[in-house]
Short mmCIF file of C-alpha atoms and ligand atoms in Angstrom, two decimals:
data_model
loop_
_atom_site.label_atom_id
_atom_site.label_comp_id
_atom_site.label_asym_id
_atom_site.label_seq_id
_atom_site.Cartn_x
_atom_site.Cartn_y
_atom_site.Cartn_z
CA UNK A 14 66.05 109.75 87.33
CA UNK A 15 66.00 113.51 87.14
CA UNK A 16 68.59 115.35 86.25
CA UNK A 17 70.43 117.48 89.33
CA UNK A 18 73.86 118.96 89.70
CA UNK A 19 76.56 117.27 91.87
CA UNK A 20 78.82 119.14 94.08
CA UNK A 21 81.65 117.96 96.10
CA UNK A 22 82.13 120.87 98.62
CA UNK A 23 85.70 120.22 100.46
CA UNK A 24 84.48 121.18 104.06
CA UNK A 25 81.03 121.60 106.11
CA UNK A 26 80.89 125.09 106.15
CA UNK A 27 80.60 125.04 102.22
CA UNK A 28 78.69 121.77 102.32
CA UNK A 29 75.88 123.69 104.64
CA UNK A 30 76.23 126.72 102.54
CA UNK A 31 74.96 125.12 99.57
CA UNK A 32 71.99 123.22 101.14
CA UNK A 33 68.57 124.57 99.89
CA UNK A 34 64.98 123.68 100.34
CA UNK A 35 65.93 121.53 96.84
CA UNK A 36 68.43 119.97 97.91
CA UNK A 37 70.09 116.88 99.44
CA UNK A 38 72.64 115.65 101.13
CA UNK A 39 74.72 112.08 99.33
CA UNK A 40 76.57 110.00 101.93
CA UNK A 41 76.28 106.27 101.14
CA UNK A 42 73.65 106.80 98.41
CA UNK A 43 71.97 103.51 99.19
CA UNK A 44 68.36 104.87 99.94
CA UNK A 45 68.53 108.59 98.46
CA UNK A 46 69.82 107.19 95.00
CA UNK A 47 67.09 104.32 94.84
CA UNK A 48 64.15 107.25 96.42
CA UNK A 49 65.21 109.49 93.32
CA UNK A 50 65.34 106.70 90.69
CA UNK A 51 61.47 105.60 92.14
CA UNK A 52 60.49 109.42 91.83
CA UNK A 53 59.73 109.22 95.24
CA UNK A 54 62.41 112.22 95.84
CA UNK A 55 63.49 114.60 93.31
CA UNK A 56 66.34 117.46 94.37
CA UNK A 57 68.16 120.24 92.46
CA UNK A 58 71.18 119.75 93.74
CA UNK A 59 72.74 116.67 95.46
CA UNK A 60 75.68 117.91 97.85
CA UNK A 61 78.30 114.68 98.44
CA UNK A 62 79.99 114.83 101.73
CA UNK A 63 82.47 111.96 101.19
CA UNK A 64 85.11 114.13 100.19
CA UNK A 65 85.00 116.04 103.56
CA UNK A 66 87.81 113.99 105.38
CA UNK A 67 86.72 115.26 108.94
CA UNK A 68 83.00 113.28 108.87
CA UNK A 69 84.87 110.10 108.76
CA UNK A 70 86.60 107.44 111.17
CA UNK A 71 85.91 106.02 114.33
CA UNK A 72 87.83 107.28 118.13
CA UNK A 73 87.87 105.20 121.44
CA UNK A 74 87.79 107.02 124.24
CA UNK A 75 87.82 106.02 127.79
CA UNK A 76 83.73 106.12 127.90
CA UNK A 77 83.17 106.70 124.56
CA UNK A 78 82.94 105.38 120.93
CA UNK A 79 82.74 108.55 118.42
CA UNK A 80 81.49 107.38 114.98
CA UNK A 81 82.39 109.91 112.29
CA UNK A 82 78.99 110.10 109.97
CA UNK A 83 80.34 108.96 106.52
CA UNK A 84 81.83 105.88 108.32
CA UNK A 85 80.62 103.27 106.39
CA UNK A 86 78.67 100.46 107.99
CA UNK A 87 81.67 97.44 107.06
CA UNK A 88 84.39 99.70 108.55
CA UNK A 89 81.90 99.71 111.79
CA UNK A 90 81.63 96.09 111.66
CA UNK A 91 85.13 95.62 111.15
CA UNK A 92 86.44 97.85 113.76
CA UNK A 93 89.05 95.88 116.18
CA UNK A 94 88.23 99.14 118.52
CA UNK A 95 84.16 99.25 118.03
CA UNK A 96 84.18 95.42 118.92
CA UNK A 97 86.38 95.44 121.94
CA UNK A 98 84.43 98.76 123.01
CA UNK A 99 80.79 98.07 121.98
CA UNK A 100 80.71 94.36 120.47
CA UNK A 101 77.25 94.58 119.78
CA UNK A 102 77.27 97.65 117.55
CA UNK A 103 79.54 96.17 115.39
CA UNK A 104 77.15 92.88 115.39
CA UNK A 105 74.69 95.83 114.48
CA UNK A 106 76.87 96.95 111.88
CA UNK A 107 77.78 93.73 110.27
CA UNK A 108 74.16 92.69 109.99
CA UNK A 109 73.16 95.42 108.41
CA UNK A 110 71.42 94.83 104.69
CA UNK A 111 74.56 93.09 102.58
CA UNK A 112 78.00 93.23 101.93
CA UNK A 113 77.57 95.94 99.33
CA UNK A 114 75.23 98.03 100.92
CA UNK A 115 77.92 97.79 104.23
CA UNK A 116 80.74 98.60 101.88
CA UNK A 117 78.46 102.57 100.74
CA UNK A 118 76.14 102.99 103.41
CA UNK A 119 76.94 105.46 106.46
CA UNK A 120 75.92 105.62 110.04
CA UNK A 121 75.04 109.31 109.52
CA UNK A 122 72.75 108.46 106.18
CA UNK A 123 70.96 105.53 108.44
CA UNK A 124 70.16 107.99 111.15
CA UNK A 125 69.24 111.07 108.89
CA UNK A 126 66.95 108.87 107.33
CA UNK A 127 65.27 107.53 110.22
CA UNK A 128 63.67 104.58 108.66
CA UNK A 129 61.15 103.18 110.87
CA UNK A 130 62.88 99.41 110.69
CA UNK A 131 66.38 100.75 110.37
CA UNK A 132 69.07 99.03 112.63
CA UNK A 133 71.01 101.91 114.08
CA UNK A 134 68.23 104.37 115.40
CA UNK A 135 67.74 101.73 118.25
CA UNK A 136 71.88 101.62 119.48
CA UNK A 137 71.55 105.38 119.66
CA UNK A 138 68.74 104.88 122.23
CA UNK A 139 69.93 102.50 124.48
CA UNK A 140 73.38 103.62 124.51
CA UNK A 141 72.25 107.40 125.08
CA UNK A 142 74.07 108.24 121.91
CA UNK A 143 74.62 112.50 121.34
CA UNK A 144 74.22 113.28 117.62
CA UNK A 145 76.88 116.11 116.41
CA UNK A 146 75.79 118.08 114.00
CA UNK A 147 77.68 121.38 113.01
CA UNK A 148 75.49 123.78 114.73
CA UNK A 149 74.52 121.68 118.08
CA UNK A 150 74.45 118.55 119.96
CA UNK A 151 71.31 116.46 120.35
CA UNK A 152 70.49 113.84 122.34
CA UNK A 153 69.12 110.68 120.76
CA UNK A 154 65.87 110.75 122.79
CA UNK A 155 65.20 114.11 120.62
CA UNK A 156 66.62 113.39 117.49
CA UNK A 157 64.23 110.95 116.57
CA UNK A 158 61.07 112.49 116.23
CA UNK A 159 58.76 110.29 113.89
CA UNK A 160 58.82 107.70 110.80
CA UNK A 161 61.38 109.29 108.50
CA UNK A 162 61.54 112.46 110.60
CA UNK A 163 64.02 113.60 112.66
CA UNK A 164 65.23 117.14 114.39
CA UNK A 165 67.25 118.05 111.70
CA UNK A 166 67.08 121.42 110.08
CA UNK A 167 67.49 122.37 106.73
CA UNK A 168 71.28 122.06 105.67
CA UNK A 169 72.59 120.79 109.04
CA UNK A 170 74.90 118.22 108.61
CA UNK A 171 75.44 115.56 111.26
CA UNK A 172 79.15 115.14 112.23
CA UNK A 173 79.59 112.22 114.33
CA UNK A 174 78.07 109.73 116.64
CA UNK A 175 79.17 109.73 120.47
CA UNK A 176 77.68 106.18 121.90
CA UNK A 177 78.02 105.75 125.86
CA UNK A 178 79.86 102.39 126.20
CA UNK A 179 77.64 100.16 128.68
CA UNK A 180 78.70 97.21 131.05
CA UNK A 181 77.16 95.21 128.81
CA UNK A 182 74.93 94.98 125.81
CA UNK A 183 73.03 93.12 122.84
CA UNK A 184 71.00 93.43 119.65
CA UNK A 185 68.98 90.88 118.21
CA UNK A 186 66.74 91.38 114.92
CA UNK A 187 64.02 89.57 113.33
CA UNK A 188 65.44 90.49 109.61
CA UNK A 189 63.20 90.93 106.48
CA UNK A 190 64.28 87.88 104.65
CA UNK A 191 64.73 89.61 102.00
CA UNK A 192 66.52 93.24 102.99
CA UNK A 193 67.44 92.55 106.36
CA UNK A 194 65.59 95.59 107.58
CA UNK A 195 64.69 95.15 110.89
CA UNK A 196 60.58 93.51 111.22
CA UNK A 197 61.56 94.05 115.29
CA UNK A 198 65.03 94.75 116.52
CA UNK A 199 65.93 95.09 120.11
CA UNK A 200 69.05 97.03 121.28
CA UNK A 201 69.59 96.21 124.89
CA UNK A 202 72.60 98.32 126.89
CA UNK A 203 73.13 97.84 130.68
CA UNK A 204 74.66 100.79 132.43
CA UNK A 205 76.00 100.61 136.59
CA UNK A 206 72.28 102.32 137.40
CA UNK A 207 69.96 101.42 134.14
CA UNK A 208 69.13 98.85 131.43
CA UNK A 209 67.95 100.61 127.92
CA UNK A 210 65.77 98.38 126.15
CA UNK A 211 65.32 100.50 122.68
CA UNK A 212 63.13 98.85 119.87
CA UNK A 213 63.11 99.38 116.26
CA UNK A 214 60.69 98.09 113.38
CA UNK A 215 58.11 97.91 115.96
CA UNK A 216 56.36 101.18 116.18
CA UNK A 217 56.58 104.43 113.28
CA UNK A 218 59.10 105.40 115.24
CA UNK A 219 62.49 103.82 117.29
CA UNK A 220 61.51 104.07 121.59
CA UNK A 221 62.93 102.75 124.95
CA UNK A 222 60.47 100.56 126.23
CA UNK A 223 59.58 101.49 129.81
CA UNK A 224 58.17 98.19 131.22
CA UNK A 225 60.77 96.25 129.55
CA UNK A 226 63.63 98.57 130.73
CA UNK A 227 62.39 99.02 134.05
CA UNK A 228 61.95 95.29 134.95
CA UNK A 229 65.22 94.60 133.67
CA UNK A 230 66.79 97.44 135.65
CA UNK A 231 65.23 95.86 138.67
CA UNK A 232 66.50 92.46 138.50
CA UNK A 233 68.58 91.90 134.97
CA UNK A 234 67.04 88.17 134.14
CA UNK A 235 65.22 86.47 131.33
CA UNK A 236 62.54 85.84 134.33
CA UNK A 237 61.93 89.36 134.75
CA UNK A 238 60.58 90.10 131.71
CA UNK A 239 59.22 86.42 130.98
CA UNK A 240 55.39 86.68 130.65
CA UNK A 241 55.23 90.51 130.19
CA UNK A 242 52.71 91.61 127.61
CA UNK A 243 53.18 94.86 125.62
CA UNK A 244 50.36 96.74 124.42
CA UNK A 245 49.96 95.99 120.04
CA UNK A 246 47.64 99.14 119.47
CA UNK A 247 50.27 101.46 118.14
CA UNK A 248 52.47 98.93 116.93
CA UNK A 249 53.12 98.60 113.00
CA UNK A 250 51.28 95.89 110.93
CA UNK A 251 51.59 94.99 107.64
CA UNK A 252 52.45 92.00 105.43
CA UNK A 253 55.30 90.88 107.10
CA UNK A 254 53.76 90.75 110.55
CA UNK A 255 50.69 91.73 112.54
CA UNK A 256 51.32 94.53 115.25
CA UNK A 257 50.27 91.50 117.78
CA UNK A 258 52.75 89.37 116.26
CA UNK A 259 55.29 92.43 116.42
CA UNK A 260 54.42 92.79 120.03
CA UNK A 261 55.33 89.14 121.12
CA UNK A 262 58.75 89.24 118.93
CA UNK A 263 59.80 92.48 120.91
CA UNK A 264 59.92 90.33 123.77
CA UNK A 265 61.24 87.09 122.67
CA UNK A 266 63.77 88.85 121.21
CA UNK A 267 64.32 91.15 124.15
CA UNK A 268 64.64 87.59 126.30
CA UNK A 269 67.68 86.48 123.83
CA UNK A 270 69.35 90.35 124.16
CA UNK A 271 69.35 88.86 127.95
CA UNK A 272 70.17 85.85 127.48
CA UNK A 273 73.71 86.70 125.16
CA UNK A 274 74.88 89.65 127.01
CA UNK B 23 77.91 118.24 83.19
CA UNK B 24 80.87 116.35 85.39
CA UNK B 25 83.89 114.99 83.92
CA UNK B 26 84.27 111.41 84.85
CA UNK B 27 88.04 110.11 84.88
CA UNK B 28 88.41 106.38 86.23
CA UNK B 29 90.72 103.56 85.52
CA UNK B 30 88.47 100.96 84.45
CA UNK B 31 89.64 97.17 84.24
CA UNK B 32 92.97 98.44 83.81
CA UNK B 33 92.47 101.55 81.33
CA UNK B 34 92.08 105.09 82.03
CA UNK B 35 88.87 106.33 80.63
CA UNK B 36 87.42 109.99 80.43
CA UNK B 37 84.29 111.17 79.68
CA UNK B 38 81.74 114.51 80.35
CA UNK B 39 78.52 112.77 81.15
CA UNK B 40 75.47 114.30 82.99
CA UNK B 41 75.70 114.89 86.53
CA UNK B 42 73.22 112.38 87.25
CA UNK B 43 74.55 109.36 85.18
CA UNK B 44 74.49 106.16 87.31
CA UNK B 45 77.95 103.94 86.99
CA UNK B 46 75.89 101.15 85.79
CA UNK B 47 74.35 103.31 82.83
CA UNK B 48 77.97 104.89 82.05
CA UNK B 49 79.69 101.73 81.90
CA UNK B 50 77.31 99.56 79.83
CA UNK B 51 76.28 103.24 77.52
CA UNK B 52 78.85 104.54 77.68
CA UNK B 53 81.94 102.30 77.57
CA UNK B 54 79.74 99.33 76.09
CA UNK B 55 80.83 96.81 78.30
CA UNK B 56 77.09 94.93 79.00
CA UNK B 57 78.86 92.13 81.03
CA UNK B 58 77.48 94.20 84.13
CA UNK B 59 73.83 93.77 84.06
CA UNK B 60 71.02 95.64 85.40
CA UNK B 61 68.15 93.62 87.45
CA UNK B 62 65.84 95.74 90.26
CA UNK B 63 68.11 99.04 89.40
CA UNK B 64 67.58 99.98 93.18
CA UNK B 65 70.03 98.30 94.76
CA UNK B 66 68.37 94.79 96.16
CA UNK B 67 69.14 92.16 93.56
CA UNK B 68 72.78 92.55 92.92
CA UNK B 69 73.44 91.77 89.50
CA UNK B 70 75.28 95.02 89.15
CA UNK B 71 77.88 94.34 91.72
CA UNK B 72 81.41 95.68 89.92
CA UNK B 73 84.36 96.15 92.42
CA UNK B 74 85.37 99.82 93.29
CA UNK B 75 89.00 100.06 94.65
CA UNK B 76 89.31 96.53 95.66
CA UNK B 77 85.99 96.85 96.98
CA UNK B 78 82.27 95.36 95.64
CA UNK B 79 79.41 97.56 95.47
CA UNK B 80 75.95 97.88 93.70
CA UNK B 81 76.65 100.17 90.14
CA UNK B 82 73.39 100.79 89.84
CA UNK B 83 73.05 103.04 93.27
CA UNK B 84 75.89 104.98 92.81
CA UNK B 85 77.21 107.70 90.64
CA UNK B 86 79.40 107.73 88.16
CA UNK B 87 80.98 111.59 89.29
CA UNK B 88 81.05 109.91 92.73
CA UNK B 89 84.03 107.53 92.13
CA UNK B 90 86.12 110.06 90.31
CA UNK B 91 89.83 109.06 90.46
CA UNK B 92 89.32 105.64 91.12
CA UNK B 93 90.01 102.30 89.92
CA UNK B 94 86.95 99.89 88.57
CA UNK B 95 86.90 96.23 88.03
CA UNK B 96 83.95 94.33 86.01
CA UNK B 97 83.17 91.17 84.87
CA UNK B 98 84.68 91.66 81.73
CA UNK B 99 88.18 92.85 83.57
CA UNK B 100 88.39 89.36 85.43
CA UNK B 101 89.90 87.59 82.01
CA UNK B 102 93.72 87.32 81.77
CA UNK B 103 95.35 86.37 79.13
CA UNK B 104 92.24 84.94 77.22
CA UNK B 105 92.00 82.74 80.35
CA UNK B 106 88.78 83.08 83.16
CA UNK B 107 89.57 83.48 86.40
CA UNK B 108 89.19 81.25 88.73
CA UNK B 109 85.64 81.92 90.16
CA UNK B 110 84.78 82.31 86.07
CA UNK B 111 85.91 78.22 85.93
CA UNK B 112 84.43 77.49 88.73
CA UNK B 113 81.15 78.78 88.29
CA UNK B 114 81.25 76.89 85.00
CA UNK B 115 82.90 73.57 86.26
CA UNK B 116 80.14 73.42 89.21
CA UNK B 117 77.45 74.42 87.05
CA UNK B 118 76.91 77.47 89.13
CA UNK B 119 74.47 79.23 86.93
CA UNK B 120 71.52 79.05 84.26
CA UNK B 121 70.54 82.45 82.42
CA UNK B 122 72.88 83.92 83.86
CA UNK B 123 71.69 86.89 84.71
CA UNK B 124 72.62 87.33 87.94
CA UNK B 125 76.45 85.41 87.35
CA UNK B 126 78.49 88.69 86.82
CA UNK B 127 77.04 90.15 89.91
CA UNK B 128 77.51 87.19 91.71
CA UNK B 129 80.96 86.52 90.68
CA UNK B 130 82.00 90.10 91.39
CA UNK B 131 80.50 89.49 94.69
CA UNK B 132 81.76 86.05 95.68
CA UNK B 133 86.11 87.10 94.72
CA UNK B 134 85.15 89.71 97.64
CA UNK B 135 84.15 87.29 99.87
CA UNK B 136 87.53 85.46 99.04
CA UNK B 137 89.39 88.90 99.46
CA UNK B 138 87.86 89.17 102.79
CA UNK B 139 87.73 85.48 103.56
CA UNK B 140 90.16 83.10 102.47
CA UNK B 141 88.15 79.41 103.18
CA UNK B 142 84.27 80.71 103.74
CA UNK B 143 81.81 77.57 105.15
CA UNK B 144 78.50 76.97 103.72
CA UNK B 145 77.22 79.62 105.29
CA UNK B 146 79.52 82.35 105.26
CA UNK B 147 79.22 82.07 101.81
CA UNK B 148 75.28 82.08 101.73
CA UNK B 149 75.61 85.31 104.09
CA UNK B 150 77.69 86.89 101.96
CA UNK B 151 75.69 86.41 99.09
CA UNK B 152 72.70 87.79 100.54
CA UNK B 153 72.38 90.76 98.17
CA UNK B 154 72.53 88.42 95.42
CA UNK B 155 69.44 87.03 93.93
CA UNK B 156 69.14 84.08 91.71
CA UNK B 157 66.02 83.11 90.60
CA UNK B 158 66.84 80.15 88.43
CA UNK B 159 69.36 77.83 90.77
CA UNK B 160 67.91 77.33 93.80
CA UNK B 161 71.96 78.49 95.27
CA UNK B 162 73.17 75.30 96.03
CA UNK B 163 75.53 75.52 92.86
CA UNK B 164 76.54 79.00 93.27
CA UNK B 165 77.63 77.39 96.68
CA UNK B 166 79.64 74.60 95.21
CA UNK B 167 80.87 76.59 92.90
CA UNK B 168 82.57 79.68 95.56
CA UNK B 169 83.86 76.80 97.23
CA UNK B 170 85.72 75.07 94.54
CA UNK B 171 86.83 78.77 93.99
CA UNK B 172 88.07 78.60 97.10
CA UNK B 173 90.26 75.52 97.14
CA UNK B 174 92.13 77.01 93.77
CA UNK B 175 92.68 80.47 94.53
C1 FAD C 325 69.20 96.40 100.08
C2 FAD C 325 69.30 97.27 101.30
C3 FAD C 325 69.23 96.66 102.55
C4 FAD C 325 69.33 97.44 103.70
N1 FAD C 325 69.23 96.80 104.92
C5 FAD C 325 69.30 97.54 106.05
C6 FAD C 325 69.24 96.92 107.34
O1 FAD C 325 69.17 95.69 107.45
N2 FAD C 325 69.30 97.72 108.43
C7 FAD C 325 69.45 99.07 108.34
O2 FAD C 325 69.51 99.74 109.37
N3 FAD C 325 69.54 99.69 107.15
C8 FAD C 325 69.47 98.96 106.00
N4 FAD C 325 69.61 99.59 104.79
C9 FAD C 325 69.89 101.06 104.77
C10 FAD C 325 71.39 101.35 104.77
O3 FAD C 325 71.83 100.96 106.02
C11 FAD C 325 71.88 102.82 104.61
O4 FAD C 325 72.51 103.20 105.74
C12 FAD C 325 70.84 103.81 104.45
O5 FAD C 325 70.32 103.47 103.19
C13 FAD C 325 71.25 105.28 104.40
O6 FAD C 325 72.62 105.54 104.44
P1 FAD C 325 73.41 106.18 103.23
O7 FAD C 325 74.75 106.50 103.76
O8 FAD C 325 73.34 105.32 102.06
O9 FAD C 325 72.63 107.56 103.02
P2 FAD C 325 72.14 108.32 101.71
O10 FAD C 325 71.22 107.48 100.92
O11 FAD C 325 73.30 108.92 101.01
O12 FAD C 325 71.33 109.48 102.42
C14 FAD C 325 70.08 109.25 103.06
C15 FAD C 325 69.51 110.57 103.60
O13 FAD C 325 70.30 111.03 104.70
C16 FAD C 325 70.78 112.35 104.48
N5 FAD C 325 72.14 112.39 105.04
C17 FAD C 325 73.16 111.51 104.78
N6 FAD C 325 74.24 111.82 105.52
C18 FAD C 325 73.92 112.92 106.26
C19 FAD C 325 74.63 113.70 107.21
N7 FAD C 325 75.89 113.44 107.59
N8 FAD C 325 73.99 114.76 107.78
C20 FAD C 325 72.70 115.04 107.43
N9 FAD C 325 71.99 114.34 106.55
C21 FAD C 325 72.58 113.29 105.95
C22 FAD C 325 70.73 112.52 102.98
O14 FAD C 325 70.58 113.87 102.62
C23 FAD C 325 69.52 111.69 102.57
O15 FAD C 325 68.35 112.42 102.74
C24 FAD C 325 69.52 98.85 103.62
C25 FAD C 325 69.61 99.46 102.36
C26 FAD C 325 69.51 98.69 101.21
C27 FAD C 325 69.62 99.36 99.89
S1 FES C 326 70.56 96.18 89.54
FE1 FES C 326 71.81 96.94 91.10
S2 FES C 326 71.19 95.80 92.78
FE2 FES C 326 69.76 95.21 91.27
S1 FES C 327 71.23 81.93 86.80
FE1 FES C 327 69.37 82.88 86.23
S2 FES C 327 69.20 84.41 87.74
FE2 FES C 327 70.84 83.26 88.45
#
């Protein structure tokens, strides 16, 4: 690994300050540390957040669950709060890779990432999640903007997570055997006037399907959406599974979000 | 250059070390305790798994300067009084491993399990162990083995 300098800034405002074209932020380390072993990612100076007390925790509110962005995914998963609130994002949570990588890996990290088969892109779809950052507030549906690209600027820092707590929800994954990364994961939240069906894995980037969504908003049944086809042309293919392949799991799996809420 | 100041199976050690030195590298270059072994070195096989505060995590994705101030545990800290702990005996009793490459890892990993989980079933345990690779017993023994842990702890 190359060599870089490592500063613990005690708030955002210095954290932001000394964010440069070369350099990056460290939450969990679990995929920046690995990228800049690989080469894949080399930066002059890493800037750890950790330290900044105000990224972290988790608050209930009446309509909301606000994720602080250095939360780590086992405090998530182990939430008494997150799993009366939203039980399915701290299923999410707790599935995530393993025990290790839940005990350093952050919700903010996951997101800034924006790993094409990552778990928690999808929950911020269907549960029309507003990303904080310290100069705005974005909504989900523009945060994510393509594989490993998101609207993030240059040394803004997300803050928190503020997920809309549904009537109900689900998410069901078809994990890499081996990392648990998401080959198709389907985050299903139903709302008093709408049912979110967000995928992940599936496509470059996370979406709400529309034909899935919409037939489930019209009647919510595993009927509704039995038989439905998706279109495989833009849908990722590779080793672990064909974009065909990919295309039927989206809706198996979307049947057994139904089915357990 | 950062100075790194932890507590590591139960002494304080201090030492300035590049920015960019990886816990794994500073505790088996630096301290010389090789117990904690090195597999995929990007955090997927889990033979590096030490426990930070109570907690386990993968040494070789996180850095040294970023666990300042706090307390370490390795394999090698698990031995009291000349005696192995009790995962240590059973791992040995069930015939839990064969290099043994992956056994510190694993053992570091399974005593969370118990921290977290006081009598984990089959598979609990195999869950658990998912960042874990083995690729000499086929897990049944490492199974056996948490288990029997589990009974005497
Ligand atoms: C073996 C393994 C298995 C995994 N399995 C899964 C899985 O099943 N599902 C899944 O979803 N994920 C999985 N992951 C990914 C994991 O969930 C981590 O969340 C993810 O690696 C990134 O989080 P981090 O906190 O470690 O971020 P880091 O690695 O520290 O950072 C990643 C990137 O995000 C940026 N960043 C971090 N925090 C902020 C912030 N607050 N504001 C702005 N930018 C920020 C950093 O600058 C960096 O570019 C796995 C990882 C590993 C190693
Ligand atoms: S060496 Fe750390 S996980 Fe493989
Ligand atoms: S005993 Fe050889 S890798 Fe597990």
């Amino acid at each position: 690994m190359k060599t870089f300098n490592y500063h613990t800034p005690k708030d955002i405002k210095e954290a932001s300050k000394l964010a440069s074209t070369s350099s990056a932020f460290l939450a969990g380390g679990m995929t920046s540390i690995p990228s800049m072993k690989l080469g894949l990612a080399t930066y002059k100076d890493i800037i750890d957040i950790k330290h900044i007390k105000k990224l972290s925790g988790i608050k209930v509110s009446g309509k909301t669950v606000t994720i602080g962005a250095t939360t780590k995914h086992a405090e998530v998963a182990n939430s008494k709060d997150v799993k009366k609130a939203i039980p399915s994002l701290a299923k999410l949570a707790g599935g995530i890779g393993d025990a290790q990588v839940r005990n350093r890996g952050t919700v903010g990290g996951s997101i800034a990432n924006n790993d094409p088969s990552a778990c928690y892109p999808s929950a911020c779809m269907a549960l029309n999640a507003i990303i904080h950052t310290n100069n705005r507030k974005i909504e989900a549906a523009k945060f994510f903007k393509g594989m490993f690209e998101t609207a993030l600027k240059k040394g803004e820092i997300i803050e928190a997570v503020v997920f809309n707590i549904p009537d109900k929800s689900n998410y069901q994954k078809h994990p890499n055997p081996a990392s648990r990364y998401a080959i198709v994961g389907v985050y299903l939240a139903k709302y008093k006037k709408e049912v979110n069906v967000a995928i992940t894995g599936a496509k470059p980037v996370v979406y709400v399907d529309k034909d899935l969504s919409k037939a489930l908003s019209n009647s919510f049944s595993v009927s509704a959406i039995d038989g439905i086809k998706l279109d495989s042309s833009e849908m990722n293919s590779d080793i672990h599974a064909s974009g065909d392949f990919r295309a039927s799991l989206v809706v198996t799996y979307a049947k057994k979000a139904v089915e357990a809420c | 250059m950062t100075k790194v100041t932890i507590e590591v199976n139960g002494k304080k050690v201090s030492k300035d070390v590049p920015d960019h030195t990886i816990l794994s590298v500073f505790l088996r270059d630096n301290l010389n305790l090789t117990g904690t072994h090195v597999g995929c070195d990007t955090s997927q096989c889990g033979a590096c798994v030490v426990h930070v505060d109570g907690k386990s995590i993968k040494s070789c994705s996180t850095l040294a300067a970023d666990i300042n101030g706090s307390k370490v545990t390795t394999i090698e800290g698990l031995v009291k009084d000349g005696k192995m702990h009790p995962m240590q005996e059973a791992f040995k009793k069930m015939h839990g491993l064969q290099c043994g490459f992956c056994t510190p890892g694993m053992v570091m990993s399974a005593i969370d399990l118990l921290q977290n989980k006081k009598n984990p079933n089959d598979t609990e345990i195999r869950e658990w162990l998912e960042g874990n690779i083995c690729r000499c017993t086929g897990y049944q023994n490492i199974v056996a083995a948490v288990k029997e842990a589990a009974s005497k702890m």
